[in-house]
Amino acid sequence: MAGRNVVGPTALRMMLGGHLRELRERAGVTRSDAGWAIRSSESKISRLELGRVGFKERDVADLLTLYGVHEARERDRLLELAREANDPGWWHRYGDVTPDWFDAYLGLEATAELIRTYEIQFVPGLLQTAEYARAVARLTPSGVPTEGEIDRIVALRTRRQRVLDREPPLKLWAVIEESVLHRPIGGPDVLRNQLDALREAITRPNVTLQIIPLASSGHAATGGAFSLLRFPQRDLPDIVYLEHLTSALYLDKRDDVEAYTQALDLLASSSPSPQQTDRELTRLLDRLAS
């Protein structure tokens, strides 16, 4: 599906929050004083500046006045950004089957130009077949979902994958443990179809896949799965996404991002090259057939 790589509301909130933080610091205003100015708290200002919550136009207008931003064009630009940031993304309609903490990731994924990911448990979501995604959905720790909920989870997963077909397409670089491709989630037939789908996916110029062999003696990414997202907007920093059982972390501090970037670089350089992936997938398919 072709289409422009537009900026989603999650990214817009982060961009506006970053602008407001810079303006506040430049004006020498504390978070506490800024919170008082909008009839709120220091923690609310912190959440606004991180792009974690929506913006009220009145609050943004009051903050701009407090920070000495009086030029009409600049005020109008930032207030328009606040209005756009409050528009729900397409994924909002799936809020009944996704946890609140995952909404931010969906918004960032829709805006990113590059996602590098390391997986130890499942095939990356953007590469999952519908049948595999359905089997994964049945493993939810929060209780057995209904068939209707599973259908919506699979529909969401399929809709997310359009980022690989947009113009320009998202670039996905995944490094996964070979054990992921041995795990018969959904049964042998589902796994076989998933491996076939991966063989097809790696023919795309925007998809890179590396497989860490079972015999690997160890590597730098010992803390579990994570993703690194990069955006085309200069206002947005790279973000590391770490998902836990009941929550997620979003890291954008330079030291954190550099540490995870180095871990991914080490994983990629110490794993078999992407050119060997098709041969490895063929081997695994042959193993299933025997």
XYZ file of C-alpha atoms in Angstrom:
290
model
C 0.000 0.000 0.000
C 1.571 3.234 -1.109
C 1.281 6.420 0.865
C 3.246 9.223 2.495
C 5.248 8.569 5.587
C 3.287 11.052 7.708
C 4.081 11.926 11.292
C 1.752 10.172 13.741
C 0.317 11.726 16.913
C 2.767 9.927 19.228
C 5.731 11.415 17.398
C 4.037 14.829 17.264
C 3.567 14.784 21.047
C 7.236 13.993 21.489
C 8.250 16.764 19.079
C 6.024 19.346 20.770
C 7.141 18.184 24.215
C 10.763 18.600 23.192
C 10.069 22.124 21.880
C 8.343 23.090 25.106
C 11.226 21.725 27.195
C 13.752 23.756 25.190
C 11.620 26.896 25.498
C 11.218 26.400 29.254
C 14.939 25.852 29.817
C 15.807 28.830 27.621
C 13.434 31.009 29.647
C 14.903 29.757 32.937
C 11.551 28.468 34.202
C 11.428 25.477 36.546
C 9.035 22.574 35.956
C 7.342 23.462 39.232
C 6.630 27.046 38.108
C 5.468 25.811 34.709
C 3.104 23.375 36.402
C 1.691 26.182 38.546
C 1.078 28.281 35.423
C -1.216 25.636 33.932
C -2.940 24.797 37.222
C -1.150 21.473 37.446
C 2.021 19.897 38.808
C 5.709 19.433 38.080
C 5.069 15.801 37.164
C 2.462 16.877 34.593
C 5.037 19.133 32.928
C 7.497 16.233 32.884
C 4.924 13.982 31.163
C 4.074 16.716 28.658
C 7.716 17.293 27.796
C 8.241 13.568 27.265
C 5.189 13.375 24.991
C 3.516 10.850 27.288
C 0.136 12.628 27.480
C -2.083 14.719 25.241
C -1.972 18.531 25.174
C -4.729 21.008 25.997
C -4.467 24.040 23.724
C -5.104 26.319 26.690
C -2.151 24.798 28.563
C 0.162 25.132 25.566
C -0.911 28.747 25.051
C -0.296 29.566 28.717
C 3.134 27.896 28.642
C 4.125 29.777 25.504
C 3.199 33.049 27.198
C 5.155 32.065 30.304
C 8.181 31.209 28.162
C 8.054 34.542 26.337
C 6.849 33.232 22.966
C 4.695 36.109 21.697
C 5.317 36.041 17.940
C 1.977 35.114 16.360
C 3.317 32.799 13.649
C 5.379 30.703 16.082
C 2.497 30.479 18.556
C 0.093 29.419 15.798
C 2.552 26.767 14.569
C 2.947 25.193 17.999
C -0.767 25.356 18.790
C -1.535 23.641 15.486
C 1.021 20.986 16.408
C -0.852 20.483 19.697
C -4.145 20.021 17.836
C -2.628 17.483 15.437
C -0.935 15.624 18.308
C -4.313 15.079 19.949
C -5.827 13.356 16.924
C -6.061 9.581 17.582
C -4.003 7.340 15.307
C -5.562 4.532 13.268
C -4.540 2.075 16.015
C -6.848 3.830 18.489
C -9.763 1.717 17.239
C -7.956 -1.380 18.537
C -7.650 -0.002 22.066
C -9.938 -2.707 23.402
C -7.338 -5.406 22.669
C -4.084 -3.521 23.334
C -2.676 -2.313 26.675
C -2.332 1.448 27.135
C 1.449 1.236 27.342
C 1.604 -0.320 23.855
C -0.208 2.581 22.152
C 2.910 4.728 22.249
C 4.919 2.039 20.475
C 2.298 1.705 17.723
C 2.507 5.423 17.112
C 6.296 5.387 16.971
C 6.373 2.319 14.722
C 4.061 4.064 12.255
C 6.439 7.039 12.055
C 9.865 5.346 12.161
C 12.079 5.085 9.093
C 14.232 2.274 10.551
C 13.585 -0.354 13.206
C 16.361 -2.628 14.371
C 15.172 -5.415 16.639
C 16.528 -8.367 18.578
C 14.108 -11.211 19.318
C 14.467 -14.251 21.558
C 10.900 -15.575 21.855
C 8.801 -14.848 18.761
C 9.176 -13.949 15.105
C 9.087 -10.115 14.966
C 5.507 -8.873 14.744
C 6.025 -7.105 11.424
C 7.026 -10.436 9.853
C 4.411 -12.710 11.420
C 1.834 -14.544 9.321
C -1.804 -14.243 10.395
C -1.809 -17.862 11.603
C 1.353 -17.367 13.654
C 0.003 -14.106 15.097
C -3.211 -15.904 16.035
C -1.250 -18.593 17.873
C 0.812 -15.961 19.702
C -2.374 -14.119 20.716
C -3.608 -17.267 22.451
C -0.532 -17.140 24.721
C -1.550 -13.861 26.379
C -0.800 -13.926 30.138
C -3.863 -11.821 31.014
C -6.410 -14.590 30.528
C -7.747 -16.506 27.551
C -8.990 -14.027 24.919
C -12.235 -14.625 23.062
C -12.190 -15.552 19.385
C -13.437 -12.069 18.590
C -10.559 -10.493 20.520
C -8.071 -12.756 18.786
C -9.483 -11.717 15.402
C -8.935 -8.070 16.304
C -5.407 -8.708 17.569
C -4.566 -10.426 14.274
C -6.204 -7.592 12.303
C -4.072 -5.075 14.199
C -0.909 -7.074 13.524
C -1.743 -7.269 9.806
C -2.524 -3.541 9.641
C 0.801 -2.700 11.282
C 2.653 -4.544 8.534
C 1.610 -1.947 5.955
C 4.593 0.154 7.039
C 6.733 -2.238 4.985
C 4.763 -1.372 1.835
C 4.306 2.372 2.223
C 6.360 4.931 0.281
C 9.043 5.251 1.467
C 8.898 1.867 3.206
C 10.026 1.222 6.735
C 13.433 -0.446 6.861
C 13.404 -3.434 9.198
C 16.578 -5.133 10.398
C 15.886 -8.090 12.683
C 18.349 -10.317 14.499
C 16.671 -13.365 16.025
C 17.753 -16.416 17.951
C 17.534 -19.649 15.949
C 15.514 -21.164 18.805
C 12.628 -18.875 17.774
C 12.443 -20.739 14.470
C 12.358 -24.152 16.142
C 9.486 -23.276 18.479
C 6.287 -24.760 16.930
C 3.904 -22.031 18.015
C 0.541 -23.003 16.550
C 1.891 -26.347 15.398
C 4.283 -27.584 12.685
C 2.137 -26.352 9.776
C 1.939 -22.837 11.179
C 5.699 -22.829 11.735
C 6.346 -24.142 8.215
C 4.210 -21.392 6.672
C 5.948 -18.825 8.855
C 9.377 -19.944 7.666
C 8.160 -19.746 4.055
C 6.890 -16.216 4.746
C 10.297 -15.234 6.139
C 11.993 -16.536 3.000
C 9.707 -14.304 0.960
C 10.150 -11.314 3.285
C 13.930 -11.265 2.965
C 13.623 -10.772 -0.798
C 12.396 -7.250 -0.018
C 15.137 -4.631 -0.201
C 13.883 -3.031 3.026
C 13.956 -6.218 5.146
C 17.149 -7.666 6.628
C 17.127 -10.806 8.770
C 19.982 -12.465 10.623
C 19.756 -15.686 12.612
C 21.949 -16.367 15.647
C 22.822 -20.105 15.595
C 21.888 -22.381 18.470
C 25.591 -23.145 18.831
C 26.418 -19.499 19.506
C 28.571 -19.171 22.594
C 26.901 -15.961 23.759
C 26.718 -12.300 22.866
C 26.270 -8.771 24.209
C 22.445 -8.653 24.285
C 21.983 -10.678 27.460
C 19.094 -8.621 28.848
C 16.340 -9.838 26.518
C 14.525 -8.635 23.429
C 14.513 -4.950 22.459
C 14.001 -2.656 19.497
C 15.731 0.528 18.368
C 13.625 3.008 16.397
C 14.983 5.808 14.220
C 12.899 8.606 12.724
C 13.223 10.871 9.676
C 12.433 13.971 11.760
C 15.492 15.687 13.197
C 13.425 16.711 16.235
C 13.005 13.093 17.321
C 15.825 11.171 19.017
C 16.373 7.461 18.498
C 14.315 5.441 20.977
C 14.946 2.057 22.559
C 11.811 0.034 23.273
C 11.854 -2.652 25.961
C 8.681 -4.655 26.522
C 7.909 -6.400 29.798
C 5.026 -8.626 30.830
C 2.797 -5.806 32.044
C 4.564 -2.632 30.891
C 7.216 -1.186 28.595
C 10.160 1.200 28.776
C 11.025 3.878 26.235
C 14.633 5.049 26.498
C 15.902 8.116 24.650
C 18.884 9.243 26.724
C 21.993 9.290 24.594
C 23.986 6.904 26.802
C 21.175 4.339 26.795
C 20.640 4.569 23.045
C 24.367 4.261 22.350
C 24.649 1.182 24.604
C 21.827 -0.625 22.816
C 23.077 0.497 19.416
C 26.488 -0.982 20.182
C 24.836 -4.217 21.337
C 22.938 -4.465 18.041
C 26.086 -3.703 16.073
C 27.920 -6.496 17.920
C 25.045 -8.914 17.328
C 24.971 -8.121 13.629
C 28.738 -8.370 13.180
C 29.065 -11.631 15.124
C 26.080 -13.404 13.516
C 25.961 -15.111 10.110
C 25.455 -12.519 7.379
C 22.012 -11.756 5.919
C 23.155 -13.482 2.713
C 23.173 -16.782 4.624
C 19.647 -16.406 5.986
C 17.832 -17.975 3.039
C 20.042 -21.048 3.247
C 19.377 -21.359 6.982
C 15.615 -21.009 6.513
C 15.731 -23.697 3.818
C 17.598 -25.988 6.202
C 14.981 -25.474 8.893
C 12.169 -26.146 6.414
C 13.865 -29.355 5.294
C 14.157 -30.389 8.936
C 10.404 -29.905 9.402
C 9.670 -31.969 6.302
C 11.805 -34.929 7.426
